[in-house]
PDB file of C-alpha atoms and ligand atoms in Angstrom:
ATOM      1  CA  UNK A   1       1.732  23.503   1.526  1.00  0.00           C
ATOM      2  CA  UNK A   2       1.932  21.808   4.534  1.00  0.00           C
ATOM      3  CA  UNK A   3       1.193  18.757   5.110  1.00  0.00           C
ATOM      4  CA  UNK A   4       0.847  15.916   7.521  1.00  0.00           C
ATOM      5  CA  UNK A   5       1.820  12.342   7.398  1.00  0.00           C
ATOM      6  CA  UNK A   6      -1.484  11.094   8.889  1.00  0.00           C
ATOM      7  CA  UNK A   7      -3.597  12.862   6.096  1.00  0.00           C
ATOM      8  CA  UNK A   8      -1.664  11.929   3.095  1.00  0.00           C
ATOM      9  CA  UNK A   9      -1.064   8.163   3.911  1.00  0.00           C
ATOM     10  CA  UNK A  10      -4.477   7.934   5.368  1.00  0.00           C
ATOM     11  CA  UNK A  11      -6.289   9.927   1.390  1.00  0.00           C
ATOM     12  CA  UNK A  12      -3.539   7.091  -0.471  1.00  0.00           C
ATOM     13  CA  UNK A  13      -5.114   4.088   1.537  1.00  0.00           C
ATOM     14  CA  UNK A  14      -8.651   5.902   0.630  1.00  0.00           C
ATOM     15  CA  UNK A  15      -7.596   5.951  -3.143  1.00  0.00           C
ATOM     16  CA  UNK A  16      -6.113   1.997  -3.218  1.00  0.00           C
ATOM     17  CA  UNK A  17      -9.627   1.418  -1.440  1.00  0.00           C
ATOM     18  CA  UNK A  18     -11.597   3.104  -4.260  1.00  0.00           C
ATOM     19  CA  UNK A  19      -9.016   1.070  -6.785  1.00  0.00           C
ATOM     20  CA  UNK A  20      -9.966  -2.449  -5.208  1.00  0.00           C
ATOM     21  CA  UNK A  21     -14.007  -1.712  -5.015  1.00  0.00           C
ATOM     22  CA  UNK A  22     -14.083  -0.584  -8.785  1.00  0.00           C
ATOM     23  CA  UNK A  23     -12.441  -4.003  -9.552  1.00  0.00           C
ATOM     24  CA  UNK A  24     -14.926  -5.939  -7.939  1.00  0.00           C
ATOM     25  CA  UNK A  25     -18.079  -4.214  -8.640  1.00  0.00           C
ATOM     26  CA  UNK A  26     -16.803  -4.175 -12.706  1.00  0.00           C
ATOM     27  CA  UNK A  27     -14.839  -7.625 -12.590  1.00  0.00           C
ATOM     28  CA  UNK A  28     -18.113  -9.436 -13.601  1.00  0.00           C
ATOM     29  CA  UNK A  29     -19.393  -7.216 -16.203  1.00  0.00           C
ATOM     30  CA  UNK A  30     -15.869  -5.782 -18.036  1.00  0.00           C
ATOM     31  CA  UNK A  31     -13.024  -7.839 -17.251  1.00  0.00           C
ATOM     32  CA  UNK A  32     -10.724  -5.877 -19.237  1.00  0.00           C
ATOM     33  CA  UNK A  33     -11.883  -2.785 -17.105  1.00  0.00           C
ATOM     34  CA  UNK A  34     -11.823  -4.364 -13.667  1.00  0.00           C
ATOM     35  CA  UNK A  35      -8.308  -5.464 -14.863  1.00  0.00           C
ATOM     36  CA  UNK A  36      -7.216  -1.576 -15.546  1.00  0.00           C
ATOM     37  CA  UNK A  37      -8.327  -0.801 -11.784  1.00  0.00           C
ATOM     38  CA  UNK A  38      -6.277  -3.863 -10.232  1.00  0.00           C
ATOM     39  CA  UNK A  39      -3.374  -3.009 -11.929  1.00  0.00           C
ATOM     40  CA  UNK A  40      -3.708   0.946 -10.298  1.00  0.00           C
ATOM     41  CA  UNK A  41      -4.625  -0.709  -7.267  1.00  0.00           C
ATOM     42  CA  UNK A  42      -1.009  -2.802  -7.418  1.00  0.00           C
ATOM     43  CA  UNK A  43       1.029  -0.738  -8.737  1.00  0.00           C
ATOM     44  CA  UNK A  44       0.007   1.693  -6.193  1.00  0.00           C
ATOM     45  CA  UNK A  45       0.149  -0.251  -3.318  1.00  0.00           C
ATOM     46  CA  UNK A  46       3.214  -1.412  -4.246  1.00  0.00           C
ATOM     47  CA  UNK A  47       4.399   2.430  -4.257  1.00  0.00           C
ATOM     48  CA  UNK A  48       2.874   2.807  -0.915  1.00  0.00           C
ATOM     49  CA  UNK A  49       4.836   0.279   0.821  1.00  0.00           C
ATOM     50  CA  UNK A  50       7.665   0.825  -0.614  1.00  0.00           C
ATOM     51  CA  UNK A  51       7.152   4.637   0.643  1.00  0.00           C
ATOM     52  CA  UNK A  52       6.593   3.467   3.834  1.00  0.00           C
ATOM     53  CA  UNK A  53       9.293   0.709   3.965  1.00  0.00           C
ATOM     54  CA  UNK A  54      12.372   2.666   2.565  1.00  0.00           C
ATOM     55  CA  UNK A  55      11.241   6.039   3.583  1.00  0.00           C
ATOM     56  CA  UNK A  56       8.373   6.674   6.136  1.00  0.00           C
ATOM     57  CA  UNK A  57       9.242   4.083   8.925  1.00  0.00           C
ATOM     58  CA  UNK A  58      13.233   4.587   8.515  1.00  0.00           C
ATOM     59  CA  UNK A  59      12.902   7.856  10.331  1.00  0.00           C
ATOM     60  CA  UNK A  60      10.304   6.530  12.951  1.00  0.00           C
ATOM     61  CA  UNK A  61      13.133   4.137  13.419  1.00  0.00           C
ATOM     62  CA  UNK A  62      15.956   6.374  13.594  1.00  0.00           C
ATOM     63  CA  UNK A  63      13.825   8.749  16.147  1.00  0.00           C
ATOM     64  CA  UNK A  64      12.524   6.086  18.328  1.00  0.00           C
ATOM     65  CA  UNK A  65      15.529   3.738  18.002  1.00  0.00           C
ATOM     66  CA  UNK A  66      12.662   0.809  17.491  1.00  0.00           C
ATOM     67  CA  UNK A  67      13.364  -1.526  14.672  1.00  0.00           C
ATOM     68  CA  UNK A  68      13.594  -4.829  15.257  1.00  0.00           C
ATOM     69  CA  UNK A  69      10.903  -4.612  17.508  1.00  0.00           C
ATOM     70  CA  UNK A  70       7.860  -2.466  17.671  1.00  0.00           C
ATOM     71  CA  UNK A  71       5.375  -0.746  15.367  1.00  0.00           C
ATOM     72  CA  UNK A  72       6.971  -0.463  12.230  1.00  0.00           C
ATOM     73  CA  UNK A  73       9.007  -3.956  12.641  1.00  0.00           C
ATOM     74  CA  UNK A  74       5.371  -5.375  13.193  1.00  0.00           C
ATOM     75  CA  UNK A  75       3.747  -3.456   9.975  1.00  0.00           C
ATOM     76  CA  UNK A  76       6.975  -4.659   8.025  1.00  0.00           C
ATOM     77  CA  UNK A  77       5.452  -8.080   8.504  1.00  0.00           C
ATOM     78  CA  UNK A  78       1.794  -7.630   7.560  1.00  0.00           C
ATOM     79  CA  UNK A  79       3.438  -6.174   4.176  1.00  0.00           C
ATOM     80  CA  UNK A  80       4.974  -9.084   3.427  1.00  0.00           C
ATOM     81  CA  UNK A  81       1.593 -11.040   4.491  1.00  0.00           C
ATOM     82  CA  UNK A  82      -0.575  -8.454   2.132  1.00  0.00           C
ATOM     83  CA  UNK A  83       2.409  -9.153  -0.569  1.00  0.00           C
ATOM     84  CA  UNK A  84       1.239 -12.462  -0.453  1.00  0.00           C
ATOM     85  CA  UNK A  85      -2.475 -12.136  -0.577  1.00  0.00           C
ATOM     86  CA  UNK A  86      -2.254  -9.446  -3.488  1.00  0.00           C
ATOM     87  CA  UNK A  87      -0.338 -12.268  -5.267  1.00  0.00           C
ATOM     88  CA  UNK A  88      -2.690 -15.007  -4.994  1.00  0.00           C
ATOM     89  CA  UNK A  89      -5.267 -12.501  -6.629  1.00  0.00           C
ATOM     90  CA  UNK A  90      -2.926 -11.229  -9.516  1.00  0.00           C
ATOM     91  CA  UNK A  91      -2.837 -15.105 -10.378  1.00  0.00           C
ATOM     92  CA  UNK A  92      -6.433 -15.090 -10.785  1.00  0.00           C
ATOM     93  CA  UNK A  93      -6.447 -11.440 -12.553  1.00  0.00           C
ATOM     94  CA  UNK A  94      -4.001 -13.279 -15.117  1.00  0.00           C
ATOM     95  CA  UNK A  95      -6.118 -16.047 -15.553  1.00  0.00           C
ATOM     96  CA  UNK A  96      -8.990 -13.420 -15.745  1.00  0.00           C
ATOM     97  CA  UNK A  97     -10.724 -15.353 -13.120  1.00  0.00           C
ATOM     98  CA  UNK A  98     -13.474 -13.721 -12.169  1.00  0.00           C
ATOM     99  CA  UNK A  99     -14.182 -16.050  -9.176  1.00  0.00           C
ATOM    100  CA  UNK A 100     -11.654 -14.668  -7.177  1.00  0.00           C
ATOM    101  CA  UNK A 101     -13.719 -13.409  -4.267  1.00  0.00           C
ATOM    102  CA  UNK A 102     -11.842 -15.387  -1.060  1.00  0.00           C
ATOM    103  CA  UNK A 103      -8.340 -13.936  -2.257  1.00  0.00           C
ATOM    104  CA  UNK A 104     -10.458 -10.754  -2.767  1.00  0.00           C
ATOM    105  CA  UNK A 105     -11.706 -11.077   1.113  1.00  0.00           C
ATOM    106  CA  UNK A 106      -8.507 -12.272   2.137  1.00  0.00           C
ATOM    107  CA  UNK A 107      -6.772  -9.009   0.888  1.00  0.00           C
ATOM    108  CA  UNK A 108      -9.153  -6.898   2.406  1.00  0.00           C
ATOM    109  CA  UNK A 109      -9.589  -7.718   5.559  1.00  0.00           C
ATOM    110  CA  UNK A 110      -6.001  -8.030   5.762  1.00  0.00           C
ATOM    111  CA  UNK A 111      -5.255  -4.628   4.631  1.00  0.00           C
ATOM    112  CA  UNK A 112      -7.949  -2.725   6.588  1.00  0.00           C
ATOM    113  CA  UNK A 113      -6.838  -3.878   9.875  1.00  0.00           C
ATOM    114  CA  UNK A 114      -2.960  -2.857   9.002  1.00  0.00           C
ATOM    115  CA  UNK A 115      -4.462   0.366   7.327  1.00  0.00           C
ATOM    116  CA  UNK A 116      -6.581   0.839  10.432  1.00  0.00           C
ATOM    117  CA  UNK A 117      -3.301   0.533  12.983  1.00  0.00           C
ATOM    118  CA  UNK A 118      -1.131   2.926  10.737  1.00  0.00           C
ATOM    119  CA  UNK A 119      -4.023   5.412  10.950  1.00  0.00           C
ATOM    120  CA  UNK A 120      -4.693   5.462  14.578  1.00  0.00           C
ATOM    121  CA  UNK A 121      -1.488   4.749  15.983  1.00  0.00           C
ATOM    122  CA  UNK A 122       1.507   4.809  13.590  1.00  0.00           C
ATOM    123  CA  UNK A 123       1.367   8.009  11.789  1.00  0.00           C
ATOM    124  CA  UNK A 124      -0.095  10.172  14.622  1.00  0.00           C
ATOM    125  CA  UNK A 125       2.499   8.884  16.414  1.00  0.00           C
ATOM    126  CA  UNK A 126       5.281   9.924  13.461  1.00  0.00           C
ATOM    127  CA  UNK A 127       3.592  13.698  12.858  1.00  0.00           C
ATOM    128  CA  UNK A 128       4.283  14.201  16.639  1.00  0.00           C
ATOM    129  CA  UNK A 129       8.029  13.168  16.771  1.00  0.00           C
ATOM    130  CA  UNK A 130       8.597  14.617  13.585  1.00  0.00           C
ATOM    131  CA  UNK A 131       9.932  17.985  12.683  1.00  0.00           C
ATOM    132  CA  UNK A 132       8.449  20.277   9.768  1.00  0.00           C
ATOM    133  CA  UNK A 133      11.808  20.100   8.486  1.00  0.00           C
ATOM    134  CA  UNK A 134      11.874  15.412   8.781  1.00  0.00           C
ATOM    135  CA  UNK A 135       8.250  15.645   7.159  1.00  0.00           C
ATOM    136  CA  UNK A 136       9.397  18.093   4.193  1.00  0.00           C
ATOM    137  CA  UNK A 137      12.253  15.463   3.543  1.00  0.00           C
ATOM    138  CA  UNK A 138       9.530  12.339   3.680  1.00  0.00           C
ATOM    139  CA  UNK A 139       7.470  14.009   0.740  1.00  0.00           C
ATOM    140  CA  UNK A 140      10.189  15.291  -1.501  1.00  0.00           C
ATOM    141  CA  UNK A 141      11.925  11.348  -1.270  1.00  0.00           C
ATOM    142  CA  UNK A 142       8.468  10.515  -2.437  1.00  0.00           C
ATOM    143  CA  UNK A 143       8.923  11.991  -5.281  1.00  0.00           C
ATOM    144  CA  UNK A 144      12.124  10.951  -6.002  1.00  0.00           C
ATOM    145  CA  UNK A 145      11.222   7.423  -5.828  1.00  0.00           C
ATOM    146  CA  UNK A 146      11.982   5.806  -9.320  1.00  0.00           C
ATOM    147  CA  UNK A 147       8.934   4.392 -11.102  1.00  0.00           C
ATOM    148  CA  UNK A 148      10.839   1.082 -11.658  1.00  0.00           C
ATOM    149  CA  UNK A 149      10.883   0.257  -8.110  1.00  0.00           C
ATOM    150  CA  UNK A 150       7.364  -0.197  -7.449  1.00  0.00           C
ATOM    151  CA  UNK A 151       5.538  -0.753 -11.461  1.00  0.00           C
ATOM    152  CA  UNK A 152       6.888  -4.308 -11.187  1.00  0.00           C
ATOM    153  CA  UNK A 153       4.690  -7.453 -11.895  1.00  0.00           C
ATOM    154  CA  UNK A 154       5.759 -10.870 -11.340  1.00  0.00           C
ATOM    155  CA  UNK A 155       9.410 -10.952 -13.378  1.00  0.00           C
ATOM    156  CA  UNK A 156       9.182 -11.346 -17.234  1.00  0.00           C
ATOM    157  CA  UNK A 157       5.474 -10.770 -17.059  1.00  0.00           C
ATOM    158  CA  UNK A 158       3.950  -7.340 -18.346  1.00  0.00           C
ATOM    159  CA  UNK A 159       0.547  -6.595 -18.454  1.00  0.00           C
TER     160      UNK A 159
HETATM  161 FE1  FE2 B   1       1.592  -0.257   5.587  1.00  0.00          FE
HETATM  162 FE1  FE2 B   2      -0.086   2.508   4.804  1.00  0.00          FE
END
């Protein structure tokens, strides 16, 4: 199957969404639960920009010949930012600190704006300059992505 850029990143942001809401509405009524959904809501994100970073905007780059400026160099940034913000709240998930809801809002609104811009600009833009062939090669790195990169926590810490 075929398929686009736009509609697979745009279903994973959908999925980290649906991650994130399950660990607020359940954070003050099963911790241990809400916990379960944070830690598929970091681990994937974590995949997902590292998708993105190492895979998904190097070929943008290399067709476009933008990388230390433009889209992706700007999107590179609000990673780092959300990288941040998804921090501060894994303190508080450690702590099991349920009153967590400004790094909650923090993380959010961060996140929805960036997901927003990739969505309307910055994958539209990618499914148009790239060929079936560039897109095919996207997906199957993907998948070749070693679970190590991404599952991390902070170092010597495991859930
Ligand atoms: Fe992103
Ligand atoms: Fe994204």
């Amino acid at each position: 199957m075929e398929e686009e850029i736009a509609s697979f990143y745009g279903k994973d942001h959908d999925q980290l969404d649906g991650y994130f809401r399950k660990f607020q509405e359940l954070k003050k009524k099963d911790y241990a639960q809400a916990k379960e959904f944070f830690k598929k809501f970091k681990f994937g994100l974590q995949r997902h920009i590292v998708w993105e970073e190492e895979i998904l905007f190097p070929l943008f780059e290399r067709k476009t010949g933008m990388k230390d400026f433009g889209p992706t160099f700007v999107m590179r940034e609000e990673h780092r930012q959300i990288g941040q913000f998804l921090e501060a709240l894994h303190e508080k998930v450690q702590q099991q600190n349920p009153e967590s809801d400004q790094e909650e809002d923090l993380l959010w609104n961060t996140l929805k704006q960036h997901n927003h811009k990739e969505e309307n600009v910055l994958y539209p833009e990618i499914d148009q300059q790239a060929s079936v062939a560039e897109r095919k090669e996207v997906f199957r790195s993907m998948q070749d992505l070693p679970e190590e990169r991404y599952k991390t926590c902070c170092q010597g810490h495991a859930h």
